mmCIF file of C-alpha atoms in Angstrom:
data_model
loop_
_atom_site.group_PDB
_atom_site.id
_atom_site.type_symbol
_atom_site.label_atom_id
_atom_site.label_comp_id
_atom_site.label_asym_id
_atom_site.label_seq_id
_atom_site.Cartn_x
_atom_site.Cartn_y
_atom_site.Cartn_z
ATOM 1 C CA MET A 1 6.903 -19.610 71.098
ATOM 2 C CA ALA A 2 5.391 -18.737 67.728
ATOM 3 C CA ALA A 3 1.964 -19.829 68.972
ATOM 4 C CA GLU A 4 1.907 -16.766 71.246
ATOM 5 C CA HIS A 5 1.703 -14.502 68.205
ATOM 6 C CA ILE A 6 -1.175 -16.221 66.418
ATOM 7 C CA TRP A 7 -4.058 -13.799 65.868
ATOM 8 C CA PRO A 8 -6.989 -14.948 68.066
ATOM 9 C CA GLY A 9 -9.323 -15.156 65.111
ATOM 10 C CA GLN A 10 -7.307 -17.428 62.869
ATOM 11 C CA TRP A 11 -9.078 -20.596 64.009
ATOM 12 C CA VAL A 12 -12.446 -19.138 62.974
ATOM 13 C CA THR A 13 -11.112 -17.803 59.664
ATOM 14 C CA ASP A 14 -9.694 -21.224 58.815
ATOM 15 C CA ARG A 15 -12.833 -23.183 59.687
ATOM 16 C CA LEU A 16 -15.785 -20.796 59.365
ATOM 17 C CA GLY A 17 -14.497 -18.802 56.427
ATOM 18 C CA VAL A 18 -15.051 -15.458 58.177
ATOM 19 C CA THR A 19 -12.414 -12.850 57.377
ATOM 20 C CA LEU A 20 -11.609 -9.517 59.024
ATOM 21 C CA THR A 21 -9.832 -6.733 57.171
ATOM 22 C CA GLY A 22 -9.335 -3.066 57.913
ATOM 23 C CA SER A 23 -7.156 -0.465 59.594
ATOM 24 C CA PRO A 24 -3.774 -1.579 60.968
ATOM 25 C CA GLY A 25 -4.890 -1.550 64.611
ATOM 26 C CA LEU A 26 -7.975 -3.728 64.073
ATOM 27 C CA PRO A 27 -6.418 -7.196 64.650
ATOM 28 C CA GLY A 28 -4.941 -5.969 67.933
ATOM 29 C CA LEU A 29 -8.375 -4.996 69.217
ATOM 30 C CA VAL A 30 -10.504 -8.026 68.306
ATOM 31 C CA GLY A 31 -10.421 -11.729 67.621
ATOM 32 C CA LEU A 32 -13.118 -14.026 66.226
ATOM 33 C CA ALA A 33 -15.122 -16.693 68.030
ATOM 34 C CA VAL A 34 -18.153 -18.862 67.256
ATOM 35 C CA ARG A 35 -21.466 -17.999 68.888
ATOM 36 C CA ASP A 36 -23.915 -20.603 70.092
ATOM 37 C CA ASN A 37 -26.679 -18.512 68.521
ATOM 38 C CA PRO A 38 -28.906 -19.413 65.539
ATOM 39 C CA ARG A 39 -29.115 -15.750 64.426
ATOM 40 C CA ARG A 40 -25.405 -15.076 64.087
ATOM 41 C CA ALA A 41 -22.520 -17.531 63.835
ATOM 42 C CA HIS A 42 -19.530 -15.326 64.600
ATOM 43 C CA LEU A 43 -18.590 -13.063 67.471
ATOM 44 C CA LEU A 44 -16.037 -10.275 67.470
ATOM 45 C CA VAL A 45 -14.217 -10.738 70.780
ATOM 46 C CA SER A 46 -12.614 -7.575 72.053
ATOM 47 C CA THR A 47 -9.192 -7.939 73.627
ATOM 48 C CA VAL A 48 -9.464 -4.519 75.358
ATOM 49 C CA LEU A 49 -13.029 -4.578 76.692
ATOM 50 C CA GLY A 50 -12.492 -6.709 79.799
ATOM 51 C CA LYS A 51 -15.497 -8.933 79.163
ATOM 52 C CA HIS A 52 -14.580 -12.303 77.674
ATOM 53 C CA VAL A 53 -10.778 -11.948 77.816
ATOM 54 C CA PRO A 54 -9.061 -11.136 81.132
ATOM 55 C CA GLN A 55 -6.990 -8.049 80.456
ATOM 56 C CA HIS A 56 -4.823 -5.560 82.345
ATOM 57 C CA PRO A 57 -7.322 -3.076 83.809
ATOM 58 C CA LYS A 58 -5.288 -0.075 82.654
ATOM 59 C CA THR A 59 -5.499 -1.355 79.068
ATOM 60 C CA VAL A 60 -9.289 -1.628 79.382
ATOM 61 C CA ARG A 61 -9.720 1.813 80.896
ATOM 62 C CA ASP A 62 -7.306 3.491 78.491
ATOM 63 C CA ALA A 63 -9.248 2.146 75.501
ATOM 64 C CA GLY A 64 -12.454 3.713 76.823
ATOM 65 C CA LEU A 65 -10.759 6.973 77.761
ATOM 66 C CA THR A 66 -9.171 7.260 74.310
ATOM 67 C CA LEU A 67 -12.564 6.725 72.705
ATOM 68 C CA GLY A 68 -14.025 9.358 75.017
ATOM 69 C CA HIS A 69 -11.295 11.843 74.124
ATOM 70 C CA ARG A 70 -12.139 11.402 70.441
ATOM 71 C CA VAL A 71 -15.811 12.067 71.114
ATOM 72 C CA ARG A 72 -14.873 15.120 73.178
ATOM 73 C CA ALA A 73 -12.779 16.492 70.298
ATOM 74 C CA LEU A 74 -15.717 15.975 67.945
ATOM 75 C CA LEU A 75 -18.331 17.610 70.202
ATOM 76 C CA GLY A 76 -16.231 20.434 71.586
ATOM 77 C CA GLU A 77 -15.852 21.277 75.260
ATOM 78 C CA GLU A 78 -19.291 22.790 75.838
ATOM 79 C CA ASP A 79 -21.333 19.995 74.289
ATOM 80 C CA ALA A 80 -19.063 17.312 75.779
ATOM 81 C CA ALA A 81 -19.704 18.668 79.273
ATOM 82 C CA ARG A 82 -23.499 18.517 78.935
ATOM 83 C CA ALA A 83 -23.699 15.264 76.936
ATOM 84 C CA LEU A 84 -25.432 12.097 78.071
ATOM 85 C CA VAL A 85 -23.474 8.885 77.485
ATOM 86 C CA LEU A 86 -25.546 5.710 77.061
ATOM 87 C CA GLY A 87 -23.731 2.364 77.255
ATOM 88 C CA TYR A 88 -25.356 -0.834 76.002
ATOM 89 C CA ALA A 89 -25.946 -3.713 78.400
ATOM 90 C CA GLU A 90 -24.369 -5.886 79.160
ATOM 91 C CA THR A 91 -21.144 -5.667 77.240
ATOM 92 C CA ALA A 92 -20.566 -1.921 77.051
ATOM 93 C CA THR A 93 -21.684 -0.742 80.492
ATOM 94 C CA GLY A 94 -18.131 -0.284 81.742
ATOM 95 C CA LEU A 95 -16.994 1.063 78.377
ATOM 96 C CA GLY A 96 -19.751 3.680 78.507
ATOM 97 C CA HIS A 97 -18.495 4.856 81.892
ATOM 98 C CA CYS A 98 -14.932 5.126 80.607
ATOM 99 C CA VAL A 99 -16.093 7.103 77.571
ATOM 100 C CA ALA A 100 -17.973 9.451 79.911
ATOM 101 C CA ASP A 101 -14.801 9.809 81.976
ATOM 102 C CA GLY A 102 -12.975 10.785 78.789
ATOM 103 C CA LEU A 103 -15.563 13.457 78.031
ATOM 104 C CA GLY A 104 -15.041 15.042 81.435
ATOM 105 C CA ALA A 105 -18.269 16.167 83.066
ATOM 106 C CA ALA A 106 -20.688 14.068 80.995
ATOM 107 C CA ARG A 107 -23.459 12.081 82.629
ATOM 108 C CA CYS A 108 -23.584 8.300 82.162
ATOM 109 C CA LEU A 109 -26.513 5.895 81.867
ATOM 110 C CA HIS A 110 -26.617 2.296 80.684
ATOM 111 C CA SER A 111 -29.414 0.095 79.481
ATOM 112 C CA THR A 112 -30.348 -2.876 81.633
ATOM 113 C CA ARG A 113 -31.978 -6.280 81.571
ATOM 114 C CA ARG A 114 -32.508 -6.364 85.315
ATOM 115 C CA ARG A 115 -35.855 -5.941 86.999
ATOM 116 C CA VAL A 116 -35.789 -3.038 89.504
ATOM 117 C CA PRO A 117 -39.019 -2.611 91.528
ATOM 118 C CA GLY A 118 -40.086 0.977 91.981
ATOM 119 C CA MET A 119 -38.051 2.389 89.108
ATOM 120 C CA PRO A 120 -40.105 3.857 86.253
ATOM 121 C CA ASP A 121 -39.387 2.467 82.814
ATOM 122 C CA ALA A 122 -38.351 5.344 80.552
ATOM 123 C CA GLY A 123 -38.281 3.329 77.339
ATOM 124 C CA GLY A 124 -36.260 0.689 75.544
ATOM 125 C CA PHE A 125 -35.131 -0.796 72.273
ATOM 126 C CA GLU A 126 -34.251 -4.118 70.656
ATOM 127 C CA GLU A 127 -30.952 -5.754 69.654
ATOM 128 C CA GLU A 128 -32.098 -8.411 67.214
ATOM 129 C CA HIS A 129 -28.886 -10.401 66.797
ATOM 130 C CA SER A 130 -28.105 -10.600 70.523
ATOM 131 C CA HIS A 131 -28.697 -13.643 72.706
ATOM 132 C CA ALA A 132 -30.858 -11.377 74.889
ATOM 133 C CA THR A 133 -32.570 -8.778 72.765
ATOM 134 C CA SER A 134 -34.484 -6.333 74.971
ATOM 135 C CA HIS A 135 -32.910 -3.271 76.589
ATOM 136 C CA ARG A 136 -34.687 -1.131 79.188
ATOM 137 C CA LEU A 137 -33.822 2.390 80.331
ATOM 138 C CA LEU A 138 -34.369 3.167 84.034
ATOM 139 C CA PRO A 139 -32.906 6.606 84.790
ATOM 140 C CA ALA A 140 -33.655 8.026 88.219
ATOM 141 C CA ASP A 141 -34.256 11.311 86.405
ATOM 142 C CA PRO A 142 -36.267 10.605 83.214
ATOM 143 C CA GLY A 143 -35.509 14.178 82.149
ATOM 144 C CA TRP A 144 -32.040 13.014 81.154
ATOM 145 C CA LEU A 145 -33.636 11.471 78.061
ATOM 146 C CA THR A 146 -35.621 14.556 77.101
ATOM 147 C CA ASP A 147 -33.334 17.523 77.772
ATOM 148 C CA GLY A 148 -32.004 17.738 74.209
ATOM 149 C CA ALA A 149 -28.319 17.341 75.146
ATOM 150 C CA PRO A 150 -26.062 15.454 72.700
ATOM 151 C CA LEU A 151 -26.487 11.713 73.190
ATOM 152 C CA VAL A 152 -23.410 9.486 72.921
ATOM 153 C CA LEU A 153 -24.292 5.826 72.255
ATOM 154 C CA VAL A 154 -21.492 3.468 73.287
ATOM 155 C CA ASP A 155 -20.983 -0.139 72.206
ATOM 156 C CA ASP A 156 -17.981 -2.390 71.850
ATOM 157 C CA GLU A 157 -18.589 -2.949 68.155
ATOM 158 C CA LEU A 158 -20.635 -1.465 65.346
ATOM 159 C CA SER A 159 -21.387 -4.341 63.009
ATOM 160 C CA THR A 160 -24.621 -3.665 61.125
ATOM 161 C CA GLY A 161 -25.775 -0.456 62.843
ATOM 162 C CA ARG A 162 -29.241 -1.922 63.360
ATOM 163 C CA THR A 163 -29.194 -1.606 67.163
ATOM 164 C CA ILE A 164 -28.049 2.018 66.861
ATOM 165 C CA ARG A 165 -30.863 2.779 64.434
ATOM 166 C CA ASN A 166 -33.390 1.130 66.734
ATOM 167 C CA THR A 167 -32.115 3.190 69.664
ATOM 168 C CA VAL A 168 -32.063 6.512 67.841
ATOM 169 C CA GLU A 169 -35.528 5.961 66.389
ATOM 170 C CA ALA A 170 -37.005 4.947 69.765
ATOM 171 C CA LEU A 171 -35.469 7.852 71.679
ATOM 172 C CA HIS A 172 -36.078 10.377 68.936
ATOM 173 C CA ARG A 173 -39.800 9.543 68.937
ATOM 174 C CA ARG A 174 -39.836 10.283 72.650
ATOM 175 C CA ALA A 175 -37.804 13.507 72.506
ATOM 176 C CA PRO A 176 -36.100 14.709 69.302
ATOM 177 C CA ARG A 177 -32.574 16.038 69.619
ATOM 178 C CA GLU A 178 -30.187 17.619 67.157
ATOM 179 C CA ARG A 179 -27.189 15.361 67.575
ATOM 180 C CA TYR A 180 -26.185 11.801 68.321
ATOM 181 C CA VAL A 181 -22.682 10.347 68.410
ATOM 182 C CA VAL A 182 -21.946 6.638 68.179
ATOM 183 C CA ALA A 183 -18.727 5.582 69.923
ATOM 184 C CA ALA A 184 -17.488 2.035 69.339
ATOM 185 C CA LEU A 185 -14.160 0.326 69.817
ATOM 186 C CA VAL A 186 -14.432 -1.023 66.266
ATOM 187 C CA ASP A 187 -16.636 -0.131 63.311
ATOM 188 C CA VAL A 188 -17.004 -3.017 60.839
ATOM 189 C CA ARG A 189 -20.146 -1.981 58.972
ATOM 190 C CA ASP A 190 -20.375 -2.697 55.280
ATOM 191 C CA PRO A 191 -21.320 0.112 52.844
ATOM 192 C CA ALA A 192 -25.003 -0.727 53.222
ATOM 193 C CA GLY A 193 -24.704 -0.304 56.990
ATOM 194 C CA HIS A 194 -23.169 3.137 56.524
ATOM 195 C CA ASP A 195 -25.939 4.124 54.091
ATOM 196 C CA ASP A 196 -28.726 2.810 56.318
ATOM 197 C CA LEU A 197 -27.567 4.835 59.326
ATOM 198 C CA ALA A 198 -27.159 7.988 57.209
ATOM 199 C CA LYS A 199 -30.674 7.510 55.760
ATOM 200 C CA ALA A 200 -32.197 6.936 59.194
ATOM 201 C CA ALA A 201 -30.609 10.156 60.470
ATOM 202 C CA ALA A 202 -31.836 12.108 57.451
ATOM 203 C CA ASP A 203 -35.344 10.716 57.802
ATOM 204 C CA LEU A 204 -35.423 11.833 61.433
ATOM 205 C CA GLY A 205 -33.906 15.210 60.668
ATOM 206 C CA THR A 206 -30.971 14.724 62.978
ATOM 207 C CA THR A 207 -27.194 14.164 62.867
ATOM 208 C CA VAL A 208 -25.510 10.864 63.754
ATOM 209 C CA ASP A 209 -21.699 10.847 63.815
ATOM 210 C CA VAL A 210 -19.568 7.742 64.369
ATOM 211 C CA VAL A 211 -16.259 7.560 66.247
ATOM 212 C CA SER A 212 -14.161 4.396 66.659
ATOM 213 C CA LEU A 213 -10.643 3.245 67.494
ATOM 214 C CA ALA A 214 -10.419 1.099 64.339
ATOM 215 C CA HIS A 215 -12.546 0.254 61.338
ATOM 216 C CA GLY A 216 -12.804 -2.554 58.801
ATOM 217 C CA ARG A 217 -15.036 -5.172 57.237
ATOM 218 C CA VAL A 218 -16.183 -8.656 58.161
ATOM 219 C CA ALA A 219 -16.762 -10.964 55.187
ATOM 220 C CA LEU A 220 -19.075 -13.929 55.731
ATOM 221 C CA PRO A 221 -19.567 -16.973 53.516
ATOM 222 C CA ALA A 222 -23.124 -17.624 52.340
ATOM 223 C CA ASP A 223 -23.416 -20.766 54.479
ATOM 224 C CA VAL A 224 -21.931 -19.225 57.628
ATOM 225 C CA LEU A 225 -24.897 -20.121 59.872
ATOM 226 C CA ALA A 226 -24.854 -23.777 58.874
ATOM 227 C CA ARG A 227 -21.078 -23.957 59.238
ATOM 228 C CA GLY A 228 -21.309 -22.314 62.636
ATOM 229 C CA ARG A 229 -23.878 -24.830 63.848
ATOM 230 C CA ARG A 230 -21.614 -27.675 62.732
ATOM 231 C CA LEU A 231 -18.634 -26.224 64.562
ATOM 232 C CA VAL A 232 -20.665 -25.850 67.741
ATOM 233 C CA ALA A 233 -21.895 -29.435 67.449
ATOM 234 C CA ASP A 234 -18.424 -30.827 66.714
ATOM 235 C CA HIS A 235 -16.439 -28.897 69.315
ATOM 236 C CA THR A 236 -18.753 -28.459 72.303
ATOM 237 C CA THR A 237 -17.413 -30.350 75.291
ATOM 238 C CA ALA A 238 -18.800 -30.963 78.762
ATOM 239 C CA PRO A 239 -18.301 -27.923 81.016
ATOM 240 C CA PRO A 240 -15.874 -28.230 83.954
ATOM 241 C CA THR A 241 -17.220 -29.692 87.174
ATOM 242 C CA PRO A 242 -17.686 -27.278 90.097
ATOM 243 C CA ALA A 243 -16.016 -27.781 93.457
ATOM 244 C CA ASP A 244 -19.145 -28.139 95.558
ATOM 245 C CA GLY A 245 -18.820 -27.690 99.301
ATOM 246 C CA HIS A 246 -16.273 -24.847 99.148
ATOM 247 C CA ARG A 247 -17.272 -21.506 100.646
ATOM 248 C CA ALA A 248 -15.637 -18.351 99.317
ATOM 249 C CA PRO A 249 -14.622 -15.777 101.927
ATOM 250 C CA ARG A 250 -16.855 -12.733 101.751
ATOM 251 C CA ILE A 251 -15.674 -9.117 101.664
ATOM 252 C CA THR A 252 -18.466 -6.632 102.414
ATOM 253 C CA LEU A 253 -17.160 -3.490 100.766
ATOM 254 C CA ASP A 254 -17.509 -0.328 102.833
ATOM 255 C CA TRP A 255 -19.531 1.399 100.137
ATOM 256 C CA PRO A 256 -20.295 5.125 100.514
ATOM 257 C CA ALA A 257 -23.951 5.787 101.341
ATOM 258 C CA GLY A 258 -25.989 6.994 98.386
ATOM 259 C CA LEU A 259 -23.294 6.330 95.776
ATOM 260 C CA PRO A 260 -24.592 4.343 92.758
ATOM 261 C CA ASP A 261 -22.500 1.304 91.798
ATOM 262 C CA GLY A 262 -22.940 2.097 88.117
ATOM 263 C CA GLY A 263 -25.048 3.818 85.514
ATOM 264 C CA ARG A 264 -28.213 1.720 85.587
ATOM 265 C CA HIS A 265 -30.085 4.696 87.075
ATOM 266 C CA GLY A 266 -27.548 7.369 86.202
ATOM 267 C CA PHE A 267 -23.986 8.292 87.184
ATOM 268 C CA THR A 268 -22.614 11.837 87.248
ATOM 269 C CA ALA A 269 -19.179 13.425 87.435
ATOM 270 C CA ALA A 270 -19.879 14.086 91.114
ATOM 271 C CA HIS A 271 -20.523 10.376 91.616
ATOM 272 C CA ARG A 272 -17.222 9.624 89.900
ATOM 273 C CA ASP A 273 -15.424 12.011 92.252
ATOM 274 C CA ARG A 274 -16.936 10.227 95.244
ATOM 275 C CA LEU A 275 -15.871 6.864 93.839
ATOM 276 C CA GLU A 276 -12.336 8.152 93.290
ATOM 277 C CA ALA A 277 -12.182 9.256 96.913
ATOM 278 C CA ALA A 278 -13.435 5.867 98.141
ATOM 279 C CA LEU A 279 -11.185 3.682 95.977
ATOM 280 C CA PRO A 280 -8.139 3.632 98.295
ATOM 281 C CA ALA A 281 -10.155 2.238 101.222
ATOM 282 C CA LEU A 282 -12.128 -0.182 99.050
ATOM 283 C CA THR A 283 -8.958 -1.441 97.401
ATOM 284 C CA GLY A 284 -7.383 -1.839 100.818
ATOM 285 C CA GLN A 285 -10.177 -4.255 101.745
ATOM 286 C CA LEU A 286 -9.448 -6.376 98.680
ATOM 287 C CA ARG A 287 -5.709 -6.301 99.233
ATOM 288 C CA ALA A 288 -6.111 -7.416 102.853
ATOM 289 C CA ALA A 289 -8.201 -10.407 101.775
ATOM 290 C CA LEU A 290 -5.772 -11.672 99.130
ATOM 291 C CA PRO A 291 -3.530 -14.615 100.077
ATOM 292 C CA PRO A 292 0.101 -13.761 100.805
ATOM 293 C CA GLY A 293 2.316 -14.146 97.755
ATOM 294 C CA ALA A 294 -0.499 -14.094 95.173
ATOM 295 C CA ARG A 295 1.166 -13.361 91.828
ATOM 296 C CA ARG A 296 -1.775 -13.591 89.467
ATOM 297 C CA VAL A 297 -5.194 -12.195 90.441
ATOM 298 C CA LEU A 298 -8.454 -11.800 88.520
ATOM 299 C CA VAL A 299 -11.099 -9.262 89.503
ATOM 300 C CA LEU A 300 -14.302 -10.600 87.957
ATOM 301 C CA GLY A 301 -17.254 -8.278 87.344
ATOM 302 C CA SER A 302 -20.829 -9.497 87.157
ATOM 303 C CA GLU A 303 -22.685 -8.995 83.844
ATOM 304 C CA GLU A 304 -23.760 -5.331 83.792
ATOM 305 C CA LEU A 305 -21.656 -4.521 86.864
ATOM 306 C CA MET A 306 -18.344 -3.744 85.127
ATOM 307 C CA TYR A 307 -17.200 -0.201 85.868
ATOM 308 C CA VAL A 308 -16.712 -0.451 89.637
ATOM 309 C CA PRO A 309 -14.930 -3.836 89.415
ATOM 310 C CA LEU A 310 -12.725 -2.372 86.675
ATOM 311 C CA ARG A 311 -11.809 0.622 88.829
ATOM 312 C CA LEU A 312 -11.118 -1.706 91.781
ATOM 313 C CA ALA A 313 -8.885 -3.874 89.587
ATOM 314 C CA GLU A 314 -7.013 -0.836 88.281
ATOM 315 C CA ALA A 315 -6.444 0.524 91.779
ATOM 316 C CA LEU A 316 -5.396 -2.932 93.045
ATOM 317 C CA ALA A 317 -2.853 -3.231 90.236
ATOM 318 C CA ASP A 318 -1.419 0.147 91.190
ATOM 319 C CA ARG A 319 -1.008 -0.969 94.810
ATOM 320 C CA LEU A 320 0.463 -4.371 93.912
ATOM 321 C CA PRO A 321 3.059 -3.609 91.203
ATOM 322 C CA GLY A 322 4.570 -7.091 91.402
ATOM 323 C CA THR A 323 1.226 -8.838 90.877
ATOM 324 C CA ASP A 324 -0.367 -9.574 87.520
ATOM 325 C CA VAL A 325 -3.884 -8.208 88.097
ATOM 326 C CA ARG A 326 -6.435 -8.831 85.356
ATOM 327 C CA PHE A 327 -10.056 -7.844 84.846
ATOM 328 C CA SER A 328 -13.000 -9.523 83.081
ATOM 329 C CA ALA A 329 -16.705 -10.050 83.707
ATOM 330 C CA THR A 330 -19.347 -12.732 83.517
ATOM 331 C CA THR A 331 -21.811 -12.700 80.649
ATOM 332 C CA ARG A 332 -25.079 -14.161 79.443
ATOM 333 C CA SER A 333 -23.732 -14.703 75.902
ATOM 334 C CA PRO A 334 -23.092 -18.371 74.983
ATOM 335 C CA VAL A 335 -19.866 -18.781 73.012
ATOM 336 C CA LEU A 336 -18.057 -21.916 71.891
ATOM 337 C CA ALA A 337 -14.832 -22.540 73.829
ATOM 338 C CA VAL A 338 -11.862 -24.079 72.004
ATOM 339 C CA ASP A 339 -8.453 -24.488 73.624
ATOM 340 C CA HIS A 340 -6.377 -23.268 70.664
ATOM 341 C CA PRO A 341 -3.920 -20.326 70.526
ATOM 342 C CA GLY A 342 -5.687 -18.940 67.457
ATOM 343 C CA TYR A 343 -9.002 -18.692 69.281
ATOM 344 C CA PRO A 344 -9.912 -16.081 71.951
ATOM 345 C CA ILE A 345 -12.226 -18.203 74.154
ATOM 346 C CA ARG A 346 -10.032 -20.973 75.540
ATOM 347 C CA SER A 347 -12.371 -22.165 78.317
ATOM 348 C CA ARG A 348 -15.793 -21.473 79.751
ATOM 349 C CA LEU A 349 -17.611 -21.943 83.035
ATOM 350 C CA VAL A 350 -21.401 -22.327 82.961
ATOM 351 C CA PHE A 351 -23.533 -21.467 85.980
ATOM 352 C CA PRO A 352 -27.086 -20.243 86.702
ATOM 353 C CA SER A 353 -28.038 -16.559 86.836
ATOM 354 C CA HIS A 354 -28.151 -15.130 90.332
ATOM 355 C CA ASP A 355 -29.725 -11.647 90.130
ATOM 356 C CA ASP A 356 -33.408 -12.174 89.219
ATOM 357 C CA PRO A 357 -33.191 -10.902 85.608
ATOM 358 C CA ALA A 358 -36.285 -9.463 83.968
ATOM 359 C CA ASP A 359 -36.325 -12.176 81.295
ATOM 360 C CA GLY A 360 -36.159 -15.016 83.814
ATOM 361 C CA PRO A 361 -33.389 -17.354 84.935
ATOM 362 C CA GLY A 362 -30.830 -18.785 82.525
ATOM 363 C CA ASP A 363 -27.249 -19.881 82.081
ATOM 364 C CA ARG A 364 -24.372 -17.454 82.586
ATOM 365 C CA TYR A 365 -20.735 -17.783 81.581
ATOM 366 C CA ALA A 366 -17.238 -16.870 82.682
ATOM 367 C CA TYR A 367 -14.653 -17.235 79.927
ATOM 368 C CA ASN A 368 -10.903 -17.826 80.098
ATOM 369 C CA VAL A 369 -10.914 -18.396 83.872
ATOM 370 C CA ALA A 370 -10.490 -22.177 83.904
ATOM 371 C CA GLY A 371 -6.899 -23.112 83.178
ATOM 372 C CA ALA A 372 -5.642 -19.514 83.438
ATOM 373 C CA GLY A 373 -3.580 -20.106 86.592
ATOM 374 C CA PHE A 374 -5.052 -17.389 88.797
ATOM 375 C CA ASP A 375 -3.882 -17.567 92.406
ATOM 376 C CA ALA A 376 -7.023 -15.732 93.451
ATOM 377 C CA VAL A 377 -10.266 -14.672 91.774
ATOM 378 C CA VAL A 378 -12.282 -11.856 93.343
ATOM 379 C CA ALA A 379 -15.885 -12.028 92.145
ATOM 380 C CA VAL A 380 -17.584 -8.643 92.591
ATOM 381 C CA THR A 381 -21.357 -8.333 92.829
ATOM 382 C CA ASP A 382 -23.973 -6.048 94.345
ATOM 383 C CA THR A 383 -26.590 -6.897 96.941
ATOM 384 C CA ALA A 384 -29.135 -7.846 94.260
ATOM 385 C CA GLY A 385 -26.684 -10.411 92.884
ATOM 386 C CA ASP A 386 -25.707 -11.843 96.264
ATOM 387 C CA THR A 387 -28.365 -14.533 96.266
ATOM 388 C CA GLY A 388 -28.590 -18.205 97.125
ATOM 389 C CA ALA A 389 -27.969 -19.141 93.479
ATOM 390 C CA LEU A 390 -24.542 -17.510 93.658
ATOM 391 C CA HIS A 391 -23.543 -19.615 96.680
ATOM 392 C CA ALA A 392 -25.364 -22.841 95.822
ATOM 393 C CA PRO A 393 -23.676 -26.019 94.555
ATOM 394 C CA GLY A 394 -23.134 -25.443 90.834
ATOM 395 C CA GLY A 395 -23.207 -21.666 91.280
ATOM 396 C CA LEU A 396 -20.470 -19.289 90.177
ATOM 397 C CA LEU A 397 -18.515 -19.474 93.420
ATOM 398 C CA SER A 398 -18.321 -23.273 93.382
ATOM 399 C CA HIS A 399 -17.055 -23.139 89.794
ATOM 400 C CA LEU A 400 -14.399 -20.591 90.683
ATOM 401 C CA ALA A 401 -13.269 -22.784 93.590
ATOM 402 C CA ALA A 402 -12.453 -25.549 91.117
ATOM 403 C CA HIS A 403 -10.031 -23.321 89.216
ATOM 404 C CA THR A 404 -8.320 -21.127 91.787
ATOM 405 C CA PRO A 405 -7.090 -21.963 95.295
ATOM 406 C CA HIS A 406 -8.501 -18.682 96.608
ATOM 407 C CA PRO A 407 -11.967 -17.673 95.366
ATOM 408 C CA LEU A 408 -13.200 -14.495 97.062
ATOM 409 C CA LEU A 409 -16.543 -12.673 96.982
ATOM 410 C CA ALA A 410 -16.667 -8.869 97.251
ATOM 411 C CA VAL A 411 -20.183 -7.458 97.736
ATOM 412 C CA ILE A 412 -21.159 -3.828 97.215
ATOM 413 C CA HIS A 413 -23.552 -3.313 100.095
ATOM 414 C CA HIS A 414 -25.806 -0.299 99.867
ATOM 415 C CA LYS A 415 -26.470 0.426 103.548
ATOM 416 C CA GLY A 416 -30.242 0.644 103.201
ATOM 417 C CA ASP A 417 -30.206 2.804 100.100
ATOM 418 C CA GLY A 418 -31.937 0.149 97.983
ATOM 419 C CA ASP A 419 -30.785 -0.886 94.550
ATOM 420 C CA ALA A 420 -28.512 1.910 93.392
#
């Protein structure tokens, strides 16, 4: 029983020498894992983001709303209503939406790594430590980036501040604005990181404020990269075998015409209202497809597609009060999996990308699905992600079939509107 209360970062602290200290709420928001990445050995794994760790959807949404309320209090009602919220792909796309919801009438946009023919590229920036470094901005209305409204940059963590500085500098060169706000679940910058962001803002002649749910520090040993490589080498095991030959039932969601499925090209308060109105019928489709008596269900988003699956999971949980509904999403970030109660990534599935990413094909991952005892897993994707690679032997659906008796596929079909 005591194992249930082990902090999901203790394994890394004991073996990698990485320590996390800070405000009282910090350990409840993040654990520590080991990246399979030569540029950075550790990963802060959020327990409330709904990415790597399946979580109650209300917990995920409430974390984003709370962060949004704090930004709203900082900006004031007038600036909050006209603000543009920018979430970072792929991890903080859903979080950005929830922050925008917390602001009220704010517009939402997220960066992307997907290729979208016919959409003008309005700029981008780099995230050096990430497994995939390049972010592109593809708003349907490029004027969103030049109208001078307060810009709220949303990420799950603020570790060095380098990505934020890159973003502010790139966007400020395009169209200077008076104010930026950084909203992160956790802020673990060291004093140099605080100073660097303040200096960058001063050099640009602008203001950059930071809002978070918790703050602290990450201390790294000098040989952390070498130790991380050894841990990856010593603890990497063969990935689970897919259940080839199994076909997942398909649910074609009755998606409202013209409604975007997220903020890749922009999402407004009016779009959110339309989504709210459609949720009961969409959730009814999912509920009807679930097996009778399902007690534990995962709604699984697809990389950047997080907000709509989150809202579907939240609505499904409301309609099935006796069912343990969880939410998480697939990712392109390779992380070591270790089945230990003091580690946040207990298992991983590895499968090929299935949405024609701009940087080419590559491996994708679903964490903490294998061995989690889900009676059903509903994988949610859009039409661009509903490709042969998704359905092929070794694809995501065949992997899900090996770990749940009822894998389901829900597809957001855009009725001829193109990639929304």
